[in-house]
Coordinates of N, CA, C and O in Angstrom, one line a residue:
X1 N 14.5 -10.8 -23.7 CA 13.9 -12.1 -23.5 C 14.4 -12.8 -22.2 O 13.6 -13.6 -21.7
X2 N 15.4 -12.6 -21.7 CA 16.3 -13.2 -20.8 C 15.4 -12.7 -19.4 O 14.8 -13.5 -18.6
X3 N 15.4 -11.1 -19.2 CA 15.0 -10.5 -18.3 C 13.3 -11.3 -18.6 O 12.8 -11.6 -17.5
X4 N 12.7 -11.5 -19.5 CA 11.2 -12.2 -19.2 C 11.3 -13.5 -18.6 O 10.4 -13.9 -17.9
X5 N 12.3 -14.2 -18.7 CA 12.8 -15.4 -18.3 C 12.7 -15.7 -16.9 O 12.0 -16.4 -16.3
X6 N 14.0 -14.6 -16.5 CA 14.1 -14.2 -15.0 C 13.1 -13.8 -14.4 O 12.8 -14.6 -13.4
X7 N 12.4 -13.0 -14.5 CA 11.2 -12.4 -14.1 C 10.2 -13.7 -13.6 O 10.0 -14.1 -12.5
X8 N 9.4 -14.4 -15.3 CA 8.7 -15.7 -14.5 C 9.4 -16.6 -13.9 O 8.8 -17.3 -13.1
X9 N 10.5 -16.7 -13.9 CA 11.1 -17.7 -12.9 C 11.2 -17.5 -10.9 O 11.1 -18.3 -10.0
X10 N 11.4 -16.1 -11.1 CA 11.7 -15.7 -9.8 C 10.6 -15.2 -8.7 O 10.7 -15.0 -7.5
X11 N 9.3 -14.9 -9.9 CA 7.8 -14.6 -9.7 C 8.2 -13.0 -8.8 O 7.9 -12.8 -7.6
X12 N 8.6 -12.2 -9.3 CA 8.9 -10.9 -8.3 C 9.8 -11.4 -7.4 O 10.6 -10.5 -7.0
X13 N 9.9 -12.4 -6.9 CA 11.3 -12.7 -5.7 C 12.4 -12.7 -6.1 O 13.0 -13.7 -5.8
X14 N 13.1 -11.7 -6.6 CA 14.4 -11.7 -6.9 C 15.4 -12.0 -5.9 O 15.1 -11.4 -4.8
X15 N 16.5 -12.6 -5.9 CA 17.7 -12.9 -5.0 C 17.9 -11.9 -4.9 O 17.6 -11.1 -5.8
X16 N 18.7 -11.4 -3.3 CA 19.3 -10.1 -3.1 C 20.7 -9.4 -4.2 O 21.0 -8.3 -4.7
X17 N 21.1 -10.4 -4.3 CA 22.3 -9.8 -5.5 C 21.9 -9.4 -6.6 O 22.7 -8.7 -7.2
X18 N 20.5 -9.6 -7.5 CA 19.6 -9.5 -8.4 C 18.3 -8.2 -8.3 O 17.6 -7.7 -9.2
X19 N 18.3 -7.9 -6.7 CA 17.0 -7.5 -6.7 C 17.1 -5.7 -6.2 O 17.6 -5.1 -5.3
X20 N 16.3 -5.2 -7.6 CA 16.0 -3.7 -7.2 C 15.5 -3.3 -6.1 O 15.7 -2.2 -5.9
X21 N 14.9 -3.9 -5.3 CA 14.3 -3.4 -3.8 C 15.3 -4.2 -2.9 O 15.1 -5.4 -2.9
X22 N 16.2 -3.9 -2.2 CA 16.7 -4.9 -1.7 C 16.4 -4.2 0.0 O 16.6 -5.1 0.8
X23 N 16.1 -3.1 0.6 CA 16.3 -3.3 1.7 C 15.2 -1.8 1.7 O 15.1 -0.9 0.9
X24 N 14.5 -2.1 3.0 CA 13.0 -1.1 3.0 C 13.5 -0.9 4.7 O 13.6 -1.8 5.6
X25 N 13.9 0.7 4.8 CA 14.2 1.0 6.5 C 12.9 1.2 6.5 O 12.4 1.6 5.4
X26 N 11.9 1.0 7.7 CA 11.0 1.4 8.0 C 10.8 1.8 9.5 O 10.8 1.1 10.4
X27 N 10.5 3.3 9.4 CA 10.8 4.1 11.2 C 9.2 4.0 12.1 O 8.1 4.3 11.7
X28 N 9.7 3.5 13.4 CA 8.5 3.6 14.1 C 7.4 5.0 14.1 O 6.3 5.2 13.7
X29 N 8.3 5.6 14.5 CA 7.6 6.7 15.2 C 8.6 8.1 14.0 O 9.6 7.8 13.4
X30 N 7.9 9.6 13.9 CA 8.4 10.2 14.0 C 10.0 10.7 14.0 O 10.8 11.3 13.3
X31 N 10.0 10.2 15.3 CA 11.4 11.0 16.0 C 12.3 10.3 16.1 O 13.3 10.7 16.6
X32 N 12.2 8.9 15.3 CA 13.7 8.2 14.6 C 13.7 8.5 12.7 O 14.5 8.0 11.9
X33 N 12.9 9.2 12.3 CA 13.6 9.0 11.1 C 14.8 9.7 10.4 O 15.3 9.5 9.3
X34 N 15.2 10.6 11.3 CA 16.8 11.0 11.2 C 17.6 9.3 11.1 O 17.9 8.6 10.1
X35 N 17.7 9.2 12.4 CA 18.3 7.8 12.3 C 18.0 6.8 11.1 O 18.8 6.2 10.4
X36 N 16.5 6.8 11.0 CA 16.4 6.1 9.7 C 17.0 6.4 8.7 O 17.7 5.5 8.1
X37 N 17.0 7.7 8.3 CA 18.1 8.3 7.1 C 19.4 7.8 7.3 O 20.0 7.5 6.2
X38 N 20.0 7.7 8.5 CA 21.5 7.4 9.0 C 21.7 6.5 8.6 O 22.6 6.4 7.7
X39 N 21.0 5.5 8.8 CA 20.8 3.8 8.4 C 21.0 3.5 6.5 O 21.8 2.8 5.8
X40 N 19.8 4.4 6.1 CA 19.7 3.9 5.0 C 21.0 5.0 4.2 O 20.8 4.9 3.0
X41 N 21.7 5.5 4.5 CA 23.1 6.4 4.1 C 24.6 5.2 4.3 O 25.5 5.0 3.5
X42 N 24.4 4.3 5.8 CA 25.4 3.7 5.7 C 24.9 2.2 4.6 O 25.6 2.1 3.6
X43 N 23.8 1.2 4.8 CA 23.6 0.9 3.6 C 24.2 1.2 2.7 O 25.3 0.7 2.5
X44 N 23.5 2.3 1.9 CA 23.7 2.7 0.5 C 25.6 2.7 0.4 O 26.2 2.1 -0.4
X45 N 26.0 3.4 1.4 CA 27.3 3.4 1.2 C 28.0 2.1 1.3 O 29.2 2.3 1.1
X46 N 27.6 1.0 1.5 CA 27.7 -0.5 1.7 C 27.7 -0.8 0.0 O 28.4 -1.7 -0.3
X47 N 27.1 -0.3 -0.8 CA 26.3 -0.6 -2.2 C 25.1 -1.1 -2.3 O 24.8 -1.9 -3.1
X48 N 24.1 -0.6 -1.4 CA 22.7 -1.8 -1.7 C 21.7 -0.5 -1.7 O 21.7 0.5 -1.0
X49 N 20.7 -1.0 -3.0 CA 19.5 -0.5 -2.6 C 18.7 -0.1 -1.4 O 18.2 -1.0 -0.7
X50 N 18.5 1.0 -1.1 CA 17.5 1.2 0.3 C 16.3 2.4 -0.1 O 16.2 3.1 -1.1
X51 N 15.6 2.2 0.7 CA 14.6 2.6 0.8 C 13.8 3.4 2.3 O 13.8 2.7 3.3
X52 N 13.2 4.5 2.4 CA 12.8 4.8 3.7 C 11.4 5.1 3.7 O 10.9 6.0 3.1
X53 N 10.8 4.6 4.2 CA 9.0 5.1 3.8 C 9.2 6.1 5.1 O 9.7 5.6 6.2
X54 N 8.9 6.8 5.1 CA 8.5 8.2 6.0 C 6.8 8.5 5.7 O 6.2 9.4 6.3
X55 N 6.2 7.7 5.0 CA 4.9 8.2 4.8 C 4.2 8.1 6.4 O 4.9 7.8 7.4
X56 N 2.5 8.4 6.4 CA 1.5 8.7 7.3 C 1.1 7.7 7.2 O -0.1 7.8 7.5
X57 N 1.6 6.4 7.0 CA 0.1 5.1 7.5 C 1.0 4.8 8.5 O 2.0 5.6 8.9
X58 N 0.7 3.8 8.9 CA 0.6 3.1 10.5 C 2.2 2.0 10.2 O 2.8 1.7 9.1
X59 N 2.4 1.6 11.5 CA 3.3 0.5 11.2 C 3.3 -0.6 10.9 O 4.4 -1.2 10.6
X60 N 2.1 -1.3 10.8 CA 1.7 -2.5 10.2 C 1.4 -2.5 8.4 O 1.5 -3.2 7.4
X61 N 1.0 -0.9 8.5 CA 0.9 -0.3 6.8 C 2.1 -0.6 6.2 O 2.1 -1.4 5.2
X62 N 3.2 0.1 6.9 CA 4.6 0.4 6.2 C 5.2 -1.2 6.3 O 5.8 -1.4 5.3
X63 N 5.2 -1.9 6.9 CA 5.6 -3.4 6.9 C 5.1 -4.6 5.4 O 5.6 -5.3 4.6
X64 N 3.9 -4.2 5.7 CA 2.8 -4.5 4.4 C 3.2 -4.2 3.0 O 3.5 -4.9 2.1
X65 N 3.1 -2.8 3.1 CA 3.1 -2.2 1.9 C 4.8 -2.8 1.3 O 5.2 -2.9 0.1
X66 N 5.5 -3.0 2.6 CA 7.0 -3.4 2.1 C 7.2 -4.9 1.6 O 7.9 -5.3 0.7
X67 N 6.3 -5.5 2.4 CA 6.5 -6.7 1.5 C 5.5 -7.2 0.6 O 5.3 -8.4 0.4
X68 N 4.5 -5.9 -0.1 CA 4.2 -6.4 -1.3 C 5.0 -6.0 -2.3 O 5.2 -6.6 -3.3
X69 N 5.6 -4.8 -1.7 CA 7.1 -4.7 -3.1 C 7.8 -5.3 -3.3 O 8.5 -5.2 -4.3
X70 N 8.2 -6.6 -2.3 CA 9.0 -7.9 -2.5 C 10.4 -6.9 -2.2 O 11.0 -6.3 -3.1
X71 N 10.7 -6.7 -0.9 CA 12.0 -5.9 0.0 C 12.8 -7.1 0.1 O 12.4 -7.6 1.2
X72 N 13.5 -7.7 -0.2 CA 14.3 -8.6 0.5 C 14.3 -8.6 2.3 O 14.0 -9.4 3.2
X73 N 15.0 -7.1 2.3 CA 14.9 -7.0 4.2 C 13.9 -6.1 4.2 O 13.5 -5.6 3.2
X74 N 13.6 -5.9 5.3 CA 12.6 -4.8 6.0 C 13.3 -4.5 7.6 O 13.1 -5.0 8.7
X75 N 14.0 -3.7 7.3 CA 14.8 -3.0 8.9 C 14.0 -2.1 9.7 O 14.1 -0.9 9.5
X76 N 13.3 -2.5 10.6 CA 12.5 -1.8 11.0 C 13.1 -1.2 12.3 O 13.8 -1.9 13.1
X77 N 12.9 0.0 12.5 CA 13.8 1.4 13.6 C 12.3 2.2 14.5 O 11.3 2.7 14.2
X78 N 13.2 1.8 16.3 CA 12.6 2.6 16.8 C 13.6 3.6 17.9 O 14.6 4.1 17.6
X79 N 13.1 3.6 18.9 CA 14.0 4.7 20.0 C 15.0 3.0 20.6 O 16.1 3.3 20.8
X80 N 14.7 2.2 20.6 CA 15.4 0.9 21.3 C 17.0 0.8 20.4 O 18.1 0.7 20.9
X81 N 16.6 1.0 19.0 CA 17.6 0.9 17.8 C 18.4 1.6 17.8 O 19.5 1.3 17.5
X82 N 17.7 3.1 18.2 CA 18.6 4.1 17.7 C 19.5 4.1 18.8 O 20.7 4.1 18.5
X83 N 19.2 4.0 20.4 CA 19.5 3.6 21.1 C 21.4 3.0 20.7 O 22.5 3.6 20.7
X84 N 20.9 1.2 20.4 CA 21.6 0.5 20.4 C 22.7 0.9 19.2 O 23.9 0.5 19.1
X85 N 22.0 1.9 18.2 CA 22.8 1.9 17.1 C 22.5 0.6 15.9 O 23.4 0.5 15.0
X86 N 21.5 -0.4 16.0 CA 21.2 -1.5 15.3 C 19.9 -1.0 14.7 O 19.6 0.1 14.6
X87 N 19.3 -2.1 14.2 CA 17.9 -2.5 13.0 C 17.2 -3.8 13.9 O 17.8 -4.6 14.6
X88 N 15.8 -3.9 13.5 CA 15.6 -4.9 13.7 C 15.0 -5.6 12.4 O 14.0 -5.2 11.9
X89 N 15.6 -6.9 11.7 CA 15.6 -6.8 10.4 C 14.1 -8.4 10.2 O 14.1 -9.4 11.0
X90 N 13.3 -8.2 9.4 CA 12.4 -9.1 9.0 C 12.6 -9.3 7.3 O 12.0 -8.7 6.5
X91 N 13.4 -10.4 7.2 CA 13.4 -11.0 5.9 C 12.1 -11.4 5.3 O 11.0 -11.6 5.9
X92 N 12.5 -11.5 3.7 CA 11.4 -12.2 3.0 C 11.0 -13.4 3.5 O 10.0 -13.8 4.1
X93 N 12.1 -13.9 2.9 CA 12.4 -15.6 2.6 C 12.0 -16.5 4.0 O 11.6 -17.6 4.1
X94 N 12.2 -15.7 4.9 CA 12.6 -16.6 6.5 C 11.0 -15.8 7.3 O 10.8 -14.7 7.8
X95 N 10.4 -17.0 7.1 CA 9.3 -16.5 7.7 C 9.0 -16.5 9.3 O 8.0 -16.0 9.7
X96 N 10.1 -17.2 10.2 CA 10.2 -17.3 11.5 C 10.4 -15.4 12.3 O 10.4 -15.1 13.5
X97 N 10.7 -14.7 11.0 CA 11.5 -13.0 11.4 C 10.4 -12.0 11.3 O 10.6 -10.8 11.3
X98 N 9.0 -12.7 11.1 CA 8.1 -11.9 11.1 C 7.1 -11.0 12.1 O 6.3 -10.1 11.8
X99 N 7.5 -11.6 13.2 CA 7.7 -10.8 14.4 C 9.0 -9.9 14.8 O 10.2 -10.1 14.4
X100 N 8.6 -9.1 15.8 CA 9.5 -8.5 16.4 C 10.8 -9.4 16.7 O 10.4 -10.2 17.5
X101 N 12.1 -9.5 16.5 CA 13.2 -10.0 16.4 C 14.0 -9.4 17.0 O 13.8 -8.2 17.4
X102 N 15.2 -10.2 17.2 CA 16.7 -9.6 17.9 C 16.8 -8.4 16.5 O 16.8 -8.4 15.3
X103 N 16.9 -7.2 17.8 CA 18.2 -6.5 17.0 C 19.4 -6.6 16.9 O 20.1 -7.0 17.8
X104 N 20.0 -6.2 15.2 CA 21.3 -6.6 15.2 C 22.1 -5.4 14.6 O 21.8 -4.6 13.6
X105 N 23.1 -5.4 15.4 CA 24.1 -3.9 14.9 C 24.2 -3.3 13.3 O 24.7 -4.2 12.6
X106 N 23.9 -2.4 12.6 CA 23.9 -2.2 11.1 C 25.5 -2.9 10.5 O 25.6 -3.5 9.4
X107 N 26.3 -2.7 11.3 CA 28.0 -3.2 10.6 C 27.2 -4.3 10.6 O 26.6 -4.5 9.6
X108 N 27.0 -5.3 11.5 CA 26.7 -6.7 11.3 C 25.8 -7.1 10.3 O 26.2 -8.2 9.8
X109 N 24.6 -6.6 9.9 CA 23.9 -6.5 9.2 C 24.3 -6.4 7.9 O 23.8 -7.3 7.2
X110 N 25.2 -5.6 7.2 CA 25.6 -5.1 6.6 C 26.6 -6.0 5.6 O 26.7 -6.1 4.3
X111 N 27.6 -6.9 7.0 CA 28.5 -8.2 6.9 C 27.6 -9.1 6.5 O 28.1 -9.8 5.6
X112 N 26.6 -9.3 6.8 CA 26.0 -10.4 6.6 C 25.1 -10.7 5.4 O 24.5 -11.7 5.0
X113 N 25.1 -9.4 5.0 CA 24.3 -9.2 3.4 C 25.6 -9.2 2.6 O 25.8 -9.9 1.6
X114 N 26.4 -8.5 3.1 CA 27.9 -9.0 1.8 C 28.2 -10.4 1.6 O 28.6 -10.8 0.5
X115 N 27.8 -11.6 3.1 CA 28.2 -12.7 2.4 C 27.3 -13.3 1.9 O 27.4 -14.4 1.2
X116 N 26.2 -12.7 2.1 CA 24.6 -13.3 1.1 C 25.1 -13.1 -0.1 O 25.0 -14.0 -1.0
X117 N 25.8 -11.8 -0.5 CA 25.5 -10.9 -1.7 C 26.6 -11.7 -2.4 O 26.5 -11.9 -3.6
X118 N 27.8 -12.3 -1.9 CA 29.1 -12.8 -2.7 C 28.3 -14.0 -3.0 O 28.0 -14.2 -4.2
X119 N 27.9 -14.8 -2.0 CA 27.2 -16.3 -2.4 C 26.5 -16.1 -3.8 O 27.0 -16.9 -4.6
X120 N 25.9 -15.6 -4.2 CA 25.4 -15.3 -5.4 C 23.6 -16.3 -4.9 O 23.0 -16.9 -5.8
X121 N 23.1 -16.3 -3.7 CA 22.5 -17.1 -2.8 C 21.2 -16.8 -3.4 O 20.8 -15.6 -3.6
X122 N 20.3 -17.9 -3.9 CA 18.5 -17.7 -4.1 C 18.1 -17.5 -3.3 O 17.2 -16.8 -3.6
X123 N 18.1 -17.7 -1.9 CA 17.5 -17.0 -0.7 C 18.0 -16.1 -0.1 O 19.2 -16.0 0.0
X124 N 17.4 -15.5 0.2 CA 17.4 -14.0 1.0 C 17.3 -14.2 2.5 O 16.4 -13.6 3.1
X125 N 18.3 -14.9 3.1 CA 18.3 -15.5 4.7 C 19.4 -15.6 4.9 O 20.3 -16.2 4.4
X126 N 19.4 -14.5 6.1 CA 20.7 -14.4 6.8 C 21.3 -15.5 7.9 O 20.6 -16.5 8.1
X127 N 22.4 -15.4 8.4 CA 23.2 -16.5 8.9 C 23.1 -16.8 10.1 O 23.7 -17.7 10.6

């Protein structure tokens, strides 16, 4: 009953501390999704749900399709990232990140969802 509770209350938007999809890598091209794997390995090893779409649609597909699953983040990876060793991340909640954004280092990234995740925080917006 509780989980029905939660559910209509949060309407599929679950808080990141609460939420089964919490984080959707999604790779530009081909020839980062090694890197994308790299990413979504230090994640995981962080403790958080990830996710890698490697599928054949397009990149506005894989963006899409990520936030109809309700992703908390969407870290999207190209040769710039792998480069830098960073993500470029587009939150749910913070609709200003829905363009192309600062990339930000994965440790930092990473920091910054631990203090989301301790806050016990209803939004899903980083600092």
């Amino acid at each position: 009953r509780m989980i029905a509770i939660l559910t209509e209350n949060f309407a599929g938007k679950w808080p990141l501390w609460l939420s089964p999809r919490q984080v959707m890598v999604v790779p530009v091209t081909g020839v980062v999704y090694e890197y994308a794997e790299k990413v979504k390995q230090q994640l995981h090893e962080a403790g958080y749900f990830v996710d890698v779409d490697v599928s054949a649609d397009t990149l506005n597909k894989k963006i899409r399709n990520a936030e109809i699953a309700q992703y908390n983040f969407i870290c999207v990876v190209g040769a710039q990232e792998m480069e830098e060793g960073s993500v470029n991340v587009r939150c749910r909640d913070d609709v200003g990140t829905k363009a192309k954004g600062q990339t930000v280092p994965v440790t930092a990234f990473v920091q910054q969802m631990d203090v989301l995740k301790n806050a016990k925080s209803l939004e899903s917006k980083l600092a």
